[in-house]
XYZ file of C-alpha atoms in Angstrom:
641
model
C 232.144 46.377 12.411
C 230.977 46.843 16.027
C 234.185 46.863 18.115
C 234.548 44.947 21.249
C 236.562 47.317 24.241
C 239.035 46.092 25.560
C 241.620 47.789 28.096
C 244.633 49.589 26.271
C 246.968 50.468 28.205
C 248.671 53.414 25.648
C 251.013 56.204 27.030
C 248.327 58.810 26.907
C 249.240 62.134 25.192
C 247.701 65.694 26.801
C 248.574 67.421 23.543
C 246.506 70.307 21.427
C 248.013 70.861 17.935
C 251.525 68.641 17.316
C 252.433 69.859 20.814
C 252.772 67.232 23.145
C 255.736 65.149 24.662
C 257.873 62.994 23.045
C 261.615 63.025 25.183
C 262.412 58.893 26.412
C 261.713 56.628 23.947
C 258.782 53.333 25.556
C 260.855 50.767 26.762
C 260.773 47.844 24.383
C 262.355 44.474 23.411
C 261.307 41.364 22.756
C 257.541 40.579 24.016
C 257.100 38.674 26.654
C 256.084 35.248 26.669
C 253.541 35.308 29.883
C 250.347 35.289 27.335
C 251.432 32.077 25.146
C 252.577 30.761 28.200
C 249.363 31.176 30.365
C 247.654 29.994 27.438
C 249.568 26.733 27.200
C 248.686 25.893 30.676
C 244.758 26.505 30.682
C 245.326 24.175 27.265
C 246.970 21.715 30.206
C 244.734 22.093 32.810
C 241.057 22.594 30.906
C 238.538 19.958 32.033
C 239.542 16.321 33.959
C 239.884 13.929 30.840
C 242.786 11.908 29.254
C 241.679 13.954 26.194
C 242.790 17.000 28.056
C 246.111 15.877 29.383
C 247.036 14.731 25.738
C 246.702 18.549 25.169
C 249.631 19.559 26.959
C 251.875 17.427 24.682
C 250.112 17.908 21.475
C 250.906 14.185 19.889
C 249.862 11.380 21.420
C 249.846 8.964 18.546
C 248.317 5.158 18.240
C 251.185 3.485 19.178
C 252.034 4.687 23.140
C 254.644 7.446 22.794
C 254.190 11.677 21.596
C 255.231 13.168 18.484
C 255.465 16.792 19.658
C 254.731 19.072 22.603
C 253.433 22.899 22.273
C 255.994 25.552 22.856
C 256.502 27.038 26.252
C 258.197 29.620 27.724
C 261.475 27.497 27.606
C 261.153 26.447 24.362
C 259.889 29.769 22.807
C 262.513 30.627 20.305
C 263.790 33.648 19.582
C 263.655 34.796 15.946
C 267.460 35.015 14.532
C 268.417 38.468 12.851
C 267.951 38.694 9.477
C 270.971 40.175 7.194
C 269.604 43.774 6.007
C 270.906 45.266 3.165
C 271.830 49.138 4.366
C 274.304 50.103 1.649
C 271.465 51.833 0.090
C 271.789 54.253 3.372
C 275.790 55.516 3.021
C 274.862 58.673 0.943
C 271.727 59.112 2.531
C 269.917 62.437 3.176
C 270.074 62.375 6.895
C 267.482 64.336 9.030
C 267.942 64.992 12.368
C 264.859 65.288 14.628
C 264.460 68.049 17.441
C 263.243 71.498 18.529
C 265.392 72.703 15.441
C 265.470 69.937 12.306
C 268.850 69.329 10.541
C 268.312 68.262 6.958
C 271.681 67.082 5.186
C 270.875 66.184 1.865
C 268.214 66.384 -1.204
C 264.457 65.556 -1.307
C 263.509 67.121 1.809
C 261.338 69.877 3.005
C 260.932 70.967 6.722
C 257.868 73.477 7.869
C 257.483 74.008 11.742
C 257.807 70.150 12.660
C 256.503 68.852 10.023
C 259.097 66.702 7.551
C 258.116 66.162 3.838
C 259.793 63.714 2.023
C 259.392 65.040 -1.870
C 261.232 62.095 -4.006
C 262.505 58.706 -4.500
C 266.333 57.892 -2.550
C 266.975 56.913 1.183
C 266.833 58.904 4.095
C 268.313 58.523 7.729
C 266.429 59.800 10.735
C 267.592 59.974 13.775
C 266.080 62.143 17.140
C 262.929 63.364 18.410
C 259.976 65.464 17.413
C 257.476 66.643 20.440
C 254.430 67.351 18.299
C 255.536 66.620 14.569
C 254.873 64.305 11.853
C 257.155 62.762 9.026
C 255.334 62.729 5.644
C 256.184 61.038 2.606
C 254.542 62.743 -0.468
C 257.402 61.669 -3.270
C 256.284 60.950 -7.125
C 254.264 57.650 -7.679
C 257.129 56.103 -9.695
C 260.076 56.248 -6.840
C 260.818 54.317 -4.400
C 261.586 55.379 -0.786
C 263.735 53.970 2.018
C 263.681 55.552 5.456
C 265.943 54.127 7.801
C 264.244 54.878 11.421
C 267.791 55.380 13.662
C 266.410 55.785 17.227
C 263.564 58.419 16.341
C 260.595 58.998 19.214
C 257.897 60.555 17.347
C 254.503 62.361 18.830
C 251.682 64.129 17.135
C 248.419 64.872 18.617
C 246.145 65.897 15.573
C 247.494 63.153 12.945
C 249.659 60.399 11.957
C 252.831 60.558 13.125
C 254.304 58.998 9.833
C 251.598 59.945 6.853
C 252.716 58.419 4.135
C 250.837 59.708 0.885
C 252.559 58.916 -2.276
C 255.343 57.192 -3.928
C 255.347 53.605 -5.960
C 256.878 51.902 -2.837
C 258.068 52.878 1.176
C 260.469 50.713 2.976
C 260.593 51.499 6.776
C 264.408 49.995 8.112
C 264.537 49.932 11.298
C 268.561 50.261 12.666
C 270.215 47.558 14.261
C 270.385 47.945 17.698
C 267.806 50.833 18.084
C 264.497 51.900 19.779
C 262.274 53.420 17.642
C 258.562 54.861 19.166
C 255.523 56.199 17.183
C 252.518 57.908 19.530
C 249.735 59.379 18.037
C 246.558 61.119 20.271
C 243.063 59.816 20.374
C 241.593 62.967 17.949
C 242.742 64.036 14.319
C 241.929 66.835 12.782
C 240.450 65.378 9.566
C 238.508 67.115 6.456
C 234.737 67.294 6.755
C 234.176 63.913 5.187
C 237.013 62.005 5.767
C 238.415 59.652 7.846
C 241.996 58.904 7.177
C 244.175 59.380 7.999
C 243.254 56.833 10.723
C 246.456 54.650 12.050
C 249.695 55.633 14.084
C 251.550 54.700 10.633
C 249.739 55.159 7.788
C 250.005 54.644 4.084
C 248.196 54.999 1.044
C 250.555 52.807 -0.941
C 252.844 49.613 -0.530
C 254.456 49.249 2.674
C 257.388 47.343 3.616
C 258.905 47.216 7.616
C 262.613 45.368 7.616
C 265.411 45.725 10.190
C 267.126 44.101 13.194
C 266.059 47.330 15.416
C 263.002 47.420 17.796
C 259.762 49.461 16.715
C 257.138 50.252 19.275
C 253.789 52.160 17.921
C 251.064 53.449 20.667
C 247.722 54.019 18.489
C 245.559 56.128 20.595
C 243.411 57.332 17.691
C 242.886 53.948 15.929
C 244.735 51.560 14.189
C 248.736 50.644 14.998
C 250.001 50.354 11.399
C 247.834 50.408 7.985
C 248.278 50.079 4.325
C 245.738 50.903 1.570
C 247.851 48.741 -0.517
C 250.088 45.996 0.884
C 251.973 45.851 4.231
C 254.646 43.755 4.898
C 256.960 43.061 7.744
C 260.094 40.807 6.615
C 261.834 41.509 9.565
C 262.148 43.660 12.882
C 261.319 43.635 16.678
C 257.885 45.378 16.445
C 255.330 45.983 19.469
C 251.706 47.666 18.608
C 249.460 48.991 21.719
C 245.880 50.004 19.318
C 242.570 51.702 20.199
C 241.493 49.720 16.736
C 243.444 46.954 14.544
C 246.701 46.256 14.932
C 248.156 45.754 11.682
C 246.258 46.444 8.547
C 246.761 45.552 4.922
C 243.941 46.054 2.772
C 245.431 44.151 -0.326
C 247.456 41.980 2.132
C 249.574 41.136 5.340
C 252.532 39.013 5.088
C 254.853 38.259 7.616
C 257.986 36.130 8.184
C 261.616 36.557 10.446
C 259.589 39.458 12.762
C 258.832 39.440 16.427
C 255.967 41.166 16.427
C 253.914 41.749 19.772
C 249.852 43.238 19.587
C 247.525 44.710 22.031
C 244.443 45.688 19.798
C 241.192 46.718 20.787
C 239.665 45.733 17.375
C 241.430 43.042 14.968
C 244.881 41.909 15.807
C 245.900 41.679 12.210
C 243.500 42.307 9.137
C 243.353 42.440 5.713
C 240.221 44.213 3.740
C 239.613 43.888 0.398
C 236.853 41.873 -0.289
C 236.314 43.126 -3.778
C 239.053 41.273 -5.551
C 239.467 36.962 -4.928
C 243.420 37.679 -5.297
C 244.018 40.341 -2.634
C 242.477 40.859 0.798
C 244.759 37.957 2.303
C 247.164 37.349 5.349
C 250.654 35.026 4.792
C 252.319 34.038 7.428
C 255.486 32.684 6.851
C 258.060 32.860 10.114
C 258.479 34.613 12.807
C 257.085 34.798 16.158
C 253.655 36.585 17.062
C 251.735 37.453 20.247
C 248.670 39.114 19.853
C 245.761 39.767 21.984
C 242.617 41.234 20.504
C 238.814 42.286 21.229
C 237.922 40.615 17.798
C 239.674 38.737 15.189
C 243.373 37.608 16.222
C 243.544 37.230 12.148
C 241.629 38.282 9.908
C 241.797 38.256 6.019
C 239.123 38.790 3.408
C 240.343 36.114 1.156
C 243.149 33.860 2.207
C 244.275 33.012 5.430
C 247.661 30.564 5.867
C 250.377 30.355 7.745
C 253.548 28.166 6.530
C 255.247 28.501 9.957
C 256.495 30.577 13.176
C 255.043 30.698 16.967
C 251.870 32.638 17.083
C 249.655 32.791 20.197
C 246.198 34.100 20.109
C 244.039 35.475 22.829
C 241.223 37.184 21.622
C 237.883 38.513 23.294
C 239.022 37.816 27.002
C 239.561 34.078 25.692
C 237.774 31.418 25.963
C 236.806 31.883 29.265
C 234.529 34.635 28.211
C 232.320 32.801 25.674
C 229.322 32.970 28.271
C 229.367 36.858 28.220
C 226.586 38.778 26.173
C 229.046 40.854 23.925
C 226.964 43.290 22.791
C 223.555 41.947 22.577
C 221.680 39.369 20.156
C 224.103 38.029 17.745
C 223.421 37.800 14.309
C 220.457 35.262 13.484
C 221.644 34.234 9.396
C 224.469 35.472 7.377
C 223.237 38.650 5.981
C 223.667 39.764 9.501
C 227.429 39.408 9.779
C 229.070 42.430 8.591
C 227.411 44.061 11.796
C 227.938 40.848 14.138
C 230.911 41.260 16.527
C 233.751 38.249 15.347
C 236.003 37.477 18.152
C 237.663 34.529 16.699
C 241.669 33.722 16.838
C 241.967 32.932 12.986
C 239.224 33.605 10.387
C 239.525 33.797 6.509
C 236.650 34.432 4.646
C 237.665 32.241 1.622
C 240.026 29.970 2.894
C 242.682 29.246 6.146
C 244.948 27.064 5.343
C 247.667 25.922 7.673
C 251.456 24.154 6.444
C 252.832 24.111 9.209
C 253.861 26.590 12.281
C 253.189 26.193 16.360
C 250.050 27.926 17.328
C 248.347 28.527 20.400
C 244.713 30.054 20.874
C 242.339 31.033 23.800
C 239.361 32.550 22.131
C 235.837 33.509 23.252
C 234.526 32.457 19.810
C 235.892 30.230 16.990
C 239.750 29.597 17.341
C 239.774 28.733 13.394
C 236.721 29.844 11.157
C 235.985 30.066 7.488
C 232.877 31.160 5.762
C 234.357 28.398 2.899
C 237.389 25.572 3.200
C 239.694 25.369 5.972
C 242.704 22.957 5.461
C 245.346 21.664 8.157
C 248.279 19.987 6.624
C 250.964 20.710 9.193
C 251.848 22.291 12.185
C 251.170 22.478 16.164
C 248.230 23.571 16.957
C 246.517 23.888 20.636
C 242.905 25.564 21.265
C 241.127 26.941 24.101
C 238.033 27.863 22.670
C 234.801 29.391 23.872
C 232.670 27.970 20.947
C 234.198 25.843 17.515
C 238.063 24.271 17.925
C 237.527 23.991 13.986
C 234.880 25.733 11.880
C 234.620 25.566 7.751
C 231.168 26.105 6.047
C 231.598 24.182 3.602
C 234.669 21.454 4.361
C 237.075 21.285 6.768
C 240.140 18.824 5.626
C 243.063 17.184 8.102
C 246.219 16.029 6.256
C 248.559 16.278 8.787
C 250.145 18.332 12.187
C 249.228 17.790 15.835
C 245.640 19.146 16.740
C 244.781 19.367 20.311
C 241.606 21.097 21.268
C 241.528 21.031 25.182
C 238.360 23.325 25.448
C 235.343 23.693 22.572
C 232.000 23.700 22.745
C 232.270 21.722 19.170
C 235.900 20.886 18.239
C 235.181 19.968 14.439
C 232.399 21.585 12.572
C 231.342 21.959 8.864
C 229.568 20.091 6.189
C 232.043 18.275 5.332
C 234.860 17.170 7.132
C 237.956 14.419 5.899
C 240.574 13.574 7.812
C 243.310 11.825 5.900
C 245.954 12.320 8.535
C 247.479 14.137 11.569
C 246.987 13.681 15.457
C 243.709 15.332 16.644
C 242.583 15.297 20.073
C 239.303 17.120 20.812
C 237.466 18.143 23.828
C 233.730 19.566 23.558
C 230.863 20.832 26.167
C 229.140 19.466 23.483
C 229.580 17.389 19.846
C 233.331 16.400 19.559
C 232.536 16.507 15.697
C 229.431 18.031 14.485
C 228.536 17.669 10.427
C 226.104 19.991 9.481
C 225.540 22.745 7.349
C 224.484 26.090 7.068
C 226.322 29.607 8.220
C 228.286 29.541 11.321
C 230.167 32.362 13.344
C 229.633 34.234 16.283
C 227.460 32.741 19.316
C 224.189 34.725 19.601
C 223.864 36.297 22.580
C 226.593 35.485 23.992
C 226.094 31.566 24.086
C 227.778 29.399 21.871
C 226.242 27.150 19.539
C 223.029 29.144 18.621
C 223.622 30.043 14.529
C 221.791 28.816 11.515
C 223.974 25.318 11.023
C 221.695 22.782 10.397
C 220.662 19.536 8.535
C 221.077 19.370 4.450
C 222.563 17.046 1.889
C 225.537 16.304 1.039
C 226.929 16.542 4.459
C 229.663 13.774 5.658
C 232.427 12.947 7.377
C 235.263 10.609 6.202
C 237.647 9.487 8.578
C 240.978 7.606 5.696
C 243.778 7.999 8.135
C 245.278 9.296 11.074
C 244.838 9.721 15.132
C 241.377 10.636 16.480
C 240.928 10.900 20.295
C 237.216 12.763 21.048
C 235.674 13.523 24.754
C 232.558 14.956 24.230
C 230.162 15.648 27.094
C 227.510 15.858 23.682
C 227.807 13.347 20.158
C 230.754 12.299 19.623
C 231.057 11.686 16.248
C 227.541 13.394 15.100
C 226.708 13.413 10.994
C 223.768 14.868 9.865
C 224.751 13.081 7.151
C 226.988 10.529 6.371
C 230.036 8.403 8.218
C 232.912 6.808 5.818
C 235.683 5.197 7.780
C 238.366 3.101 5.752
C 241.302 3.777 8.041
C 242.731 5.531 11.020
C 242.349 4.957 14.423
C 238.833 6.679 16.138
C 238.698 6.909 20.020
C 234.945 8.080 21.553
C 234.608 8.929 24.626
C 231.011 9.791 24.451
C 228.287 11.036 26.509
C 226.665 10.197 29.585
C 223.416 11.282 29.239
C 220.819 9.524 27.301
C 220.139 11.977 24.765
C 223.252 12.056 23.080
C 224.780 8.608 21.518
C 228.730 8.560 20.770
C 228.143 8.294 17.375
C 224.921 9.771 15.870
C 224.661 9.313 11.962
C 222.353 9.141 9.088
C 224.594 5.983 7.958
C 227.810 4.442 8.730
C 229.838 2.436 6.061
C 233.076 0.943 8.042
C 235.254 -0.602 5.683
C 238.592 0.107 7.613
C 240.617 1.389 10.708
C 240.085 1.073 14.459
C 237.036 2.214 16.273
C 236.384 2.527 19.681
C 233.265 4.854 20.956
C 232.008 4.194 24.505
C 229.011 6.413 26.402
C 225.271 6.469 27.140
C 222.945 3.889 25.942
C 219.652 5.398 24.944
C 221.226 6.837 21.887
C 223.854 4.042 20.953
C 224.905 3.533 17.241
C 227.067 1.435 15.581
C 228.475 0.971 11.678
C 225.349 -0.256 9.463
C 225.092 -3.157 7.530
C 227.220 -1.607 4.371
C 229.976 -1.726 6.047
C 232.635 -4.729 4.898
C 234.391 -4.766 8.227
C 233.172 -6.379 10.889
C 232.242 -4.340 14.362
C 230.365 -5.314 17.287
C 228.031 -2.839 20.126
C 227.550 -3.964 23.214
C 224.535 -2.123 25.180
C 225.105 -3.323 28.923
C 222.657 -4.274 31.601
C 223.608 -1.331 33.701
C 225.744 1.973 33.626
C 229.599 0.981 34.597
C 231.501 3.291 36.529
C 234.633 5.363 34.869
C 237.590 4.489 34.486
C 236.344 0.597 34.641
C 238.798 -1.116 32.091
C 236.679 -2.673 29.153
C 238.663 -5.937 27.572
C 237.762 -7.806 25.089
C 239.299 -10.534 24.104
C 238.795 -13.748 21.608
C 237.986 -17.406 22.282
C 241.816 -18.385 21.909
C 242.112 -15.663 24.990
C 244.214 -13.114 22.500
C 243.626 -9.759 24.087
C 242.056 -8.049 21.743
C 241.004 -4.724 23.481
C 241.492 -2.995 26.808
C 240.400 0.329 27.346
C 239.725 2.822 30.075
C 236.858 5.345 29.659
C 237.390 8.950 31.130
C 233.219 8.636 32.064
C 230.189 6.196 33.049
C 229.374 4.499 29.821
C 226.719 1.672 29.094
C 227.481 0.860 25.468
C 230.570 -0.307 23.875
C 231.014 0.184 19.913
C 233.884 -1.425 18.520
C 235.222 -2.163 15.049
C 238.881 -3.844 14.016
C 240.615 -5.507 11.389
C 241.180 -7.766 13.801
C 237.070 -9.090 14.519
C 236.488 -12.039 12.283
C 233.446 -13.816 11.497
C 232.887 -16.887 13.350
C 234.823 -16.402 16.589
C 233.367 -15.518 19.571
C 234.686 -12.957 21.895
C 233.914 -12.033 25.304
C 233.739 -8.440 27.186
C 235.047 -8.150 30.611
C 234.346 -5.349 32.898
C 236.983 -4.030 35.355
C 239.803 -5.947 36.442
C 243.866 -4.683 36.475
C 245.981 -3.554 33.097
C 249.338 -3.679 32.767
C 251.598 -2.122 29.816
C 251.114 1.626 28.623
C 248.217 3.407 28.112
C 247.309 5.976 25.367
C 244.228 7.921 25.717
C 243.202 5.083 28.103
C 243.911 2.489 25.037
C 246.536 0.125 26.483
C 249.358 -1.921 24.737
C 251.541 -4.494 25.720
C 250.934 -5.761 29.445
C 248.103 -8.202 30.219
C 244.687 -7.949 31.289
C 243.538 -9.439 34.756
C 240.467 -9.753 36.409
C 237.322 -8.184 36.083
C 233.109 -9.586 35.382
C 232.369 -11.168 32.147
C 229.039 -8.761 30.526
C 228.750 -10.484 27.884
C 229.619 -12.890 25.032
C 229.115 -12.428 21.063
C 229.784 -14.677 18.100
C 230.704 -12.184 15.212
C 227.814 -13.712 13.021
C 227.122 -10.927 10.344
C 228.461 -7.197 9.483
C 227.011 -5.613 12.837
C 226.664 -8.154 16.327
C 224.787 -6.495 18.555
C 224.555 -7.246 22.706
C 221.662 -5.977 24.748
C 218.826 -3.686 24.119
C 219.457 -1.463 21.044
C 219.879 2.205 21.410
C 217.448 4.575 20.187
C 219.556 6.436 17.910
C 218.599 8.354 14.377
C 219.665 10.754 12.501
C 222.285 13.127 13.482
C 221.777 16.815 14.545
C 218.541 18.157 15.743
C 220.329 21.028 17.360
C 219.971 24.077 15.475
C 223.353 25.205 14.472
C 224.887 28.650 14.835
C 225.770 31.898 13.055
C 228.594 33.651 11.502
């Protein structure tokens, strides 16, 4: 994979052999909080519209009020210790790092500064080693548990902690203690091989537990890798990496850690791509701040997360999607294994979110799969220099608070349902694009430019839930199919002629409340399938944002009033509440009182404004003024993974 350089700042090491400095420990601690908090406020402050400011309190539901906000820096929780069980440690071999190592205790062999663990049984370390490494090389049947007790450990021509054999290592870190790992930027490696190639390395399972604080500077490559499985259950852990932070290559799991990563590669990644059950990342708890040059999370397989606070930055954020990274990115999907990936959370297979609060600036997809990608929980704010949401094949909404406050497309894939949840998008371009094809990384350097295009079997299906879209592009855009049954569906649209608010290949509205308001030239409404009624109104001239739109029957019930965030010409609108036979008229401008939610008022009265027109609901679909142009969705060639 072509790596994407970022500035490391490591504690550099002017070693030649082992020899180098080791003395103070790196200060650690908890990680700050400035990076999830700085990218909570760009969330807040991204772009002018009401779409936007619903961002900063990721909720705002139907009915006027919020169901959540994001976390901040005051609300950033601190993960609570976790009970460790160290009675395994009270008849421990104990080794004692320093000029001259003190080994108390079996299964232990020192040379120069070199430590070799040789069997199964725990071990206590404690001290410093200049230029040495601690090896574990025990049978393939035992177990080993090292408790690190304040240990500052250096080398320049390997891993500091080389971990070669044994059925299973457990890394404890003490309660209460600072523990450092520094490696240099060269190893002296076999002809022929290249491992090993992290500042803690190990070719089997991999466990890191403890209520003390771990800090690893990775000036070779990688921070912390498994060949097997790594887990962290527990620990205050901060990674500084040339390469990948944390690396599993069966899989990652985390839960009750702190963990903090600067990587110039992959925040956190799992490989294996040769076996559907392995090669995934579990996130269960904990807090997580990592900023990358590519992936912020990356697994093979499996992606989810079941909880914690996790913010993302990765490739300079989102800020940086204009920048040619690289060169020409890939053109189809064969080209991906060499095509840089800078997106915040990517699994191959699958991502699936339960829950969690996550926050993510990235320069390229904050959430990708090459397959399914399923949100049934959780906070979840984007900043995002191409897709909010990406699946290939279907992207599926159950539930949690979605606010994408910068995209270039905040939905994307060939399918996408939305049964429930609060989603609020904002997009340079479609608000949500169905199409198909192979998505990824923007080719060079501009989002938007892959192979996702038009095929069947593409839809979207809107059963339930809160949808608020701005879209300077479609808003709603199917290259296939639109089902609504229920929900609620707010549009602001486009303003230029060339886009429409909603662009489909057929609309069947047979429930829920929809509202999409923009450009003219390009105007759609439902189609005749649909069993609900639903009126468009395309108006004599452009009206000016922020003009209220009200609608209300011949009985003078106040049936709508609405502020756009843009100019808009055409009004589409479908309720339970239009029924066939009455005639209702639409008012331009005027006063609102009551509350307003994503410029959809409640309560209050409307006064004021200039009657535009006047429509008897006489059929499925009433139309007003000149009909728009639109057909079917797409057009724009997609983009790439």
């Amino acid at each position: 994979m072509n790596r994407l350089f970022v500035t490391i700042l490591i504690p550099a090491l002017i070693l030649s052999g082992c020899a180098g400095a080791s003395g103070g420990s790196q200060a650690g601690g908890a990680p700050t909080v400035s990076a999830y908090q700085a990218v909570v406020d760009a969330a807040a402050t991204v772009g002018t519209t009401a779409t936007v400011e619903a961002a900063a309190t990721v909720g705002a539901t139907a009915t006027v009020g919020t169901t959540g906000a994001p976390a901040t820096a005051t609300s950033l929780p601190a993960v609570e210790p976790v009970a460790t069980d160290l009675s395994d440690f009270e008849e421990a071999t104990t080794i004692a790092l320093g000029e001259a190592i003190q080994v108390a205790g079996p299964g232990v062999a020192v040379s120069g500064g070199t430590v070799t663990i040789t069997a199964g049984g725990a071990y206590r370390l404690s001290g410093a080693l200049r230029d040495g490494q601690l090896i574990v090389q025990a049978p393939d049947t035992d177990k080993v548990k090292v408790l690190l007790s304040g240990v500052d450990i250096a080398c320049a021509n390997s891993a500091p902690i080389y971990i070669i054999s044994a059925e299973k290592v457990t890394l404890t870190l003490a309660d209460g203690t600072q523990n450092t790992v520094t490696d240099s930027e060269s190893y002296a490696l076999a002809e022929g091989e290249d491992e090993p190639n992290a500042a803690i390395f190990s070719k089997e399972d991999l466990t890191i537990n403890g209520n003390g604080a771990l800090v690893v500077n990775a000036n070779h490559d990688h921070g912390i890798a498994s060949k097997d499985s790594l887990k962290i259950t527990a620990g205050n852990i901060t990674v500084n990496a040339v390469g990948d932070g944390l690396r599993g290559k069966d899989e990652v799991t985390i839960k009750d850690a702190t963990i903090a990563i600067q990587a110039g590669g992959d925040g956190i990644q799992s490989s294996n791509d040769a076996d559907p059950e392995r090669g995934f990342v579990a996130i269960e708890s904990g807090t997580l701040q990592i900023t990358a040059g590519l992936d912020g999370i990356q697994a093979e397989t499996d992606l989810t997360i079941s909880g914690g606070y996790i913010a993302i930055s990765t490739g300079g954020g989102s800020a940086n999607s204009s920048q040619n990274r690289g060169g020409m990115w890939g053109r189809a999907a064969a080209a991906t294994a060499d095509t840089p990936s800078a997106k915040g959370l990517k699994g191959v297979a699958s991502v699936t979110i339960d829950g969690g609060v996550l926050v993510i600036d990235s320069s390229d997809d904050a959430i990708h799969s090459n397959g399914t990608v399923t949100i049934n929980g959780g906070e979840i704010t984007i900043a995002s220099g191409d897709d909010g949401v990406h699946a290939d094949t279907k992207l599926e909404i159950n539930g949690g608070a979605i606010a994408i406050a910068k995209s270039y497309e905040g939905l994307e894939s060939a399918i996408i349902v939305i049964h429930d949840g609060n989603i609020h998008v904002a997009a340079s371009d479609d608000g949500l694009n169905v199409a198909g094809g192979a998505d990824g990384s923007a080719m060079g350097g501009r989002p938007g430019q892959g192979m996702f295009n038009t095929s069947s079997g593409q839809y979207l299906e809107i059963a339930g839930g809160y949808l608020a879209v701005d879209a300077q592009g479609d808003g709603l855009d199917s290259n296939g199919t639109i089902k609504m049954s229920g929900g609620t569906a707010i549009v602001n649209g486009p303003t230029s002629n060339g886009n429409g608010a909603l662009d489909h290949a057929g609309f069947q509205m047979t429930g829920g409340f929809l509202l999409a308001v923009g450009s003219a030239g390009m105007a759609q409404a439902p189609d005749a399938s649909s069993t609900q009624y639903a009126l468009m109104a395309n108006l004599n001239s452009a009206q000016a944002a922020g003009a209220l739109v009200h609608i209300q029957s011949q009985d003078g019930k106040q049936v709508l009033t609405f502020a756009p965030t843009k100019p808009y010409q055409s009004v589409v609108f479908s309720s339970p509440d239009l029924q066939k036979g009455e005639t209702y008229t639409i008012s331009i401008g005027g006063k609102a009182t009551g509350s307003a939610t994503d410029g959809l008022y409640s309560g209050g009265a409307h006064s004021g404004g200039s009657q535009a027109a006047s429509l008897t609901i006489s059929s499925i679909i009433t139309t007003y003024g000149s009909a728009g142009m639109g057909g079917f969705g797409g057009g724009r060639p997609g983009r790439q993974p």
